[in-house]
GROMACS .gro file of C-alpha atoms in nm:
model
  201
    1UNK     CA    1  12.943   5.766  15.669
    2UNK     CA    2  12.707   5.486  15.772
    3UNK     CA    3  12.459   5.301  15.551
    4UNK     CA    4  12.167   5.518  15.661
    5UNK     CA    5  12.352   5.837  15.563
    6UNK     CA    6  12.457   5.684  15.229
    7UNK     CA    7  12.095   5.588  15.158
    8UNK     CA    8  11.977   5.940  15.245
    9UNK     CA    9  12.239   6.096  15.014
   10UNK     CA   10  12.136   5.857  14.736
   11UNK     CA   11  11.770   5.959  14.776
   12UNK     CA   12  11.863   6.326  14.762
   13UNK     CA   13  12.068   6.266  14.447
   14UNK     CA   14  11.778   6.083  14.279
   15UNK     CA   15  11.539   6.367  14.368
   16UNK     CA   16  11.785   6.622  14.230
   17UNK     CA   17  11.823   6.429  13.904
   18UNK     CA   18  11.445   6.400  13.870
   19UNK     CA   19  11.405   6.774  13.926
   20UNK     CA   20  11.670   6.849  13.665
   21UNK     CA   21  11.503   6.614  13.419
   22UNK     CA   22  11.169   6.787  13.469
   23UNK     CA   23  11.313   7.137  13.434
   24UNK     CA   24  11.140   7.298  13.142
   25UNK     CA   25  10.868   7.036  13.150
   26UNK     CA   26  10.508   7.086  13.252
   27UNK     CA   27  10.229   6.855  13.356
   28UNK     CA   28  10.009   6.765  13.059
   29UNK     CA   29   9.704   6.876  13.258
   30UNK     CA   30   9.824   7.238  13.242
   31UNK     CA   31   9.814   7.257  12.863
   32UNK     CA   32   9.517   7.411  12.686
   33UNK     CA   33   9.310   7.294  12.391
   34UNK     CA   34   9.524   7.337  12.080
   35UNK     CA   35   9.860   7.344  12.261
   36UNK     CA   36  10.143   7.139  12.107
   37UNK     CA   37  10.385   6.923  12.307
   38UNK     CA   38  10.641   6.646  12.282
   39UNK     CA   39  10.804   6.402  12.521
   40UNK     CA   40  11.102   6.228  12.361
   41UNK     CA   41  11.135   6.459  12.063
   42UNK     CA   42  11.031   6.179  11.827
   43UNK     CA   43  10.709   6.356  11.724
   44UNK     CA   44  10.474   6.634  11.828
   45UNK     CA   45  10.117   6.609  11.956
   46UNK     CA   46   9.826   6.848  11.993
   47UNK     CA   47   9.585   6.868  12.287
   48UNK     CA   48   9.224   6.820  12.177
   49UNK     CA   49   9.049   6.820  12.514
   50UNK     CA   50   9.116   6.806  12.887
   51UNK     CA   51   8.902   6.581  13.109
   52UNK     CA   52   9.055   6.646  13.452
   53UNK     CA   53   9.279   6.345  13.508
   54UNK     CA   54   9.304   6.254  13.138
   55UNK     CA   55   9.381   6.439  12.814
   56UNK     CA   56   9.270   6.359  12.458
   57UNK     CA   57   9.548   6.418  12.204
   58UNK     CA   58   9.619   6.375  11.832
   59UNK     CA   59   9.953   6.342  11.657
   60UNK     CA   60  10.053   6.664  11.481
   61UNK     CA   61  10.172   6.470  11.176
   62UNK     CA   62  10.081   6.143  11.007
   63UNK     CA   63  10.229   5.843  11.189
   64UNK     CA   64  10.180   5.615  10.886
   65UNK     CA   65  10.121   5.695  10.520
   66UNK     CA   66   9.965   5.512  10.225
   67UNK     CA   67   9.761   5.272  10.442
   68UNK     CA   68   9.458   5.100  10.288
   69UNK     CA   69   9.160   5.110  10.523
   70UNK     CA   70   9.039   4.757  10.451
   71UNK     CA   71   8.784   4.561  10.245
   72UNK     CA   72   8.479   4.749  10.375
   73UNK     CA   73   8.403   5.061  10.578
   74UNK     CA   74   8.383   4.853  10.900
   75UNK     CA   75   8.654   4.988  11.131
   76UNK     CA   76   8.644   4.682  11.359
   77UNK     CA   77   8.773   4.454  11.080
   78UNK     CA   78   8.998   4.712  10.914
   79UNK     CA   79   9.371   4.715  10.846
   80UNK     CA   80   9.384   5.056  11.011
   81UNK     CA   81   9.249   4.914  11.340
   82UNK     CA   82   9.500   4.630  11.329
   83UNK     CA   83   9.780   4.883  11.274
   84UNK     CA   84   9.656   5.103  11.561
   85UNK     CA   85   9.624   4.802  11.795
   86UNK     CA   86   9.974   4.669  11.723
   87UNK     CA   87  10.255   4.870  11.566
   88UNK     CA   88  10.128   5.220  11.651
   89UNK     CA   89  10.022   5.119  12.004
   90UNK     CA   90  10.366   4.971  12.072
   91UNK     CA   91  10.527   5.291  11.943
   92UNK     CA   92  10.308   5.508  12.168
   93UNK     CA   93  10.367   5.282  12.469
   94UNK     CA   94  10.742   5.325  12.425
   95UNK     CA   95  10.695   5.702  12.418
   96UNK     CA   96  10.435   5.757  12.693
   97UNK     CA   97  10.451   5.435  12.899
   98UNK     CA   98  10.188   5.162  12.860
   99UNK     CA   99  10.017   5.254  13.186
  100UNK     CA  100   9.965   5.614  13.077
  101UNK     CA  101   9.751   5.533  12.771
  102UNK     CA  102   9.387   5.484  12.870
  103UNK     CA  103   9.149   5.231  12.719
  104UNK     CA  104   8.834   5.411  12.608
  105UNK     CA  105   8.523   5.353  12.397
  106UNK     CA  106   8.460   5.543  12.075
  107UNK     CA  107   8.120   5.548  11.907
  108UNK     CA  108   8.115   5.455  11.540
  109UNK     CA  109   7.866   5.696  11.385
  110UNK     CA  110   7.831   5.754  11.011
  111UNK     CA  111   7.861   6.098  10.857
  112UNK     CA  112   7.482   6.098  10.816
  113UNK     CA  113   7.430   6.031  11.187
  114UNK     CA  114   7.362   5.657  11.210
  115UNK     CA  115   7.521   5.482  11.507
  116UNK     CA  116   7.654   5.150  11.382
  117UNK     CA  117   7.846   5.042  11.693
  118UNK     CA  118   8.139   5.130  11.915
  119UNK     CA  119   8.493   5.015  11.970
  120UNK     CA  120   8.713   4.979  12.280
  121UNK     CA  121   9.064   5.090  12.207
  122UNK     CA  122   9.375   5.271  12.322
  123UNK     CA  123   9.480   5.419  11.987
  124UNK     CA  124   9.247   5.500  11.696
  125UNK     CA  125   9.177   5.743  11.413
  126UNK     CA  126   8.969   6.054  11.476
  127UNK     CA  127   8.591   6.023  11.432
  128UNK     CA  128   8.379   6.227  11.189
  129UNK     CA  129   8.219   6.412  11.483
  130UNK     CA  130   8.561   6.490  11.635
  131UNK     CA  131   8.689   6.613  11.298
  132UNK     CA  132   8.404   6.866  11.299
  133UNK     CA  133   8.439   6.953  11.669
  134UNK     CA  134   8.812   7.019  11.654
  135UNK     CA  135   8.828   7.163  11.300
  136UNK     CA  136   8.961   7.493  11.437
  137UNK     CA  137   9.276   7.328  11.580
  138UNK     CA  138   9.347   7.011  11.376
  139UNK     CA  139   9.436   7.149  11.029
  140UNK     CA  140   9.802   7.100  10.937
  141UNK     CA  141   9.887   7.203  10.583
  142UNK     CA  142  10.230   7.040  10.618
  143UNK     CA  143  10.069   6.694  10.604
  144UNK     CA  144  10.155   6.498  10.288
  145UNK     CA  145   9.811   6.343  10.247
  146UNK     CA  146   9.454   6.312  10.370
  147UNK     CA  147   9.395   6.086  10.671
  148UNK     CA  148   9.137   5.829  10.774
  149UNK     CA  149   8.860   5.867  11.028
  150UNK     CA  150   8.700   5.555  11.176
  151UNK     CA  151   8.354   5.675  11.063
  152UNK     CA  152   8.175   5.527  10.758
  153UNK     CA  153   8.024   5.782  10.520
  154UNK     CA  154   7.690   5.600  10.549
  155UNK     CA  155   7.560   5.241  10.566
  156UNK     CA  156   7.528   4.949  10.327
  157UNK     CA  157   7.148   4.994  10.341
  158UNK     CA  158   7.197   5.342  10.199
  159UNK     CA  159   7.431   5.213   9.929
  160UNK     CA  160   7.758   5.310  10.101
  161UNK     CA  161   7.930   4.991  10.222
  162UNK     CA  162   8.283   5.090  10.114
  163UNK     CA  163   8.317   5.464  10.178
  164UNK     CA  164   8.477   5.635  10.478
  165UNK     CA  165   8.489   5.991  10.603
  166UNK     CA  166   8.839   6.130  10.548
  167UNK     CA  167   9.009   6.456  10.645
  168UNK     CA  168   9.227   6.680  10.429
  169UNK     CA  169   9.533   6.861  10.570
  170UNK     CA  170   9.322   7.180  10.562
  171UNK     CA  171   9.056   7.018  10.784
  172UNK     CA  172   8.804   6.972  10.502
  173UNK     CA  173   8.605   6.648  10.544
  174UNK     CA  174   8.516   6.434  10.244
  175UNK     CA  175   8.478   6.065  10.161
  176UNK     CA  176   8.673   5.800   9.974
  177UNK     CA  177   8.659   5.424   9.915
  178UNK     CA  178   8.819   5.192  10.169
  179UNK     CA  179   9.076   5.051   9.922
  180UNK     CA  180   9.265   5.380   9.884
  181UNK     CA  181   9.592   5.438  10.067
  182UNK     CA  182   9.578   5.736  10.304
  183UNK     CA  183   9.749   5.854  10.620
  184UNK     CA  184   9.692   5.751  10.982
  185UNK     CA  185   9.689   6.035  11.238
  186UNK     CA  186   9.617   5.868  11.572
  187UNK     CA  187   9.409   5.991  11.865
  188UNK     CA  188   9.453   5.862  12.219
  189UNK     CA  189   9.369   5.954  12.577
  190UNK     CA  190   9.660   5.993  12.820
  191UNK     CA  191   9.684   6.031  13.195
  192UNK     CA  192   9.724   6.404  13.240
  193UNK     CA  193   9.982   6.388  13.522
  194UNK     CA  194  10.270   6.299  13.290
  195UNK     CA  195  10.538   6.561  13.221
  196UNK     CA  196  10.580   6.696  12.868
  197UNK     CA  197  10.760   6.978  12.690
  198UNK     CA  198  10.536   7.247  12.543
  199UNK     CA  199  10.664   7.339  12.197
  200UNK     CA  200  10.577   7.549  11.896
  201UNK     CA  201  10.378   7.391  11.616
   0.00000   0.00000   0.00000
């Protein structure tokens, strides 16, 4: 057997191994809103929305618990943002691959509808508007605690400089001061051509 034949056999073996690895897996783009999936088995995720070549997802469970938001309701300077940008991002990159997590811009809009800015990010909490939009699919009564949104309840001018919108396991939305410790349930946008395993919730 010459080198060319050996190389061809090696290619065929690699293709066979890749096919075996992907057996039982589906492309993320084929999942519907509300479907649950996993990749490594470390944790489960839920599809929020499909955008063609990307997919918005949320973790099924809390990734971190008992996290103080920060000193004010400003997400950009918060402890939650720092956690999402570092430890949680690294964790997600190990699971999905750094190149498969898309940078995107999220509007920061208060619960009473005032746009106070936006933030570029890869990983972040859900927004107040998303919590309302996806309230039919995000409740998870197995969660141990409420979780943060990145949306202030209102503005300092309205007397609300320290309160954030928060979500209960049932999907109910309320508010709480920024110095409480709650859960972090991250949202991100992935390339939709990755292979995942569809699972039961």
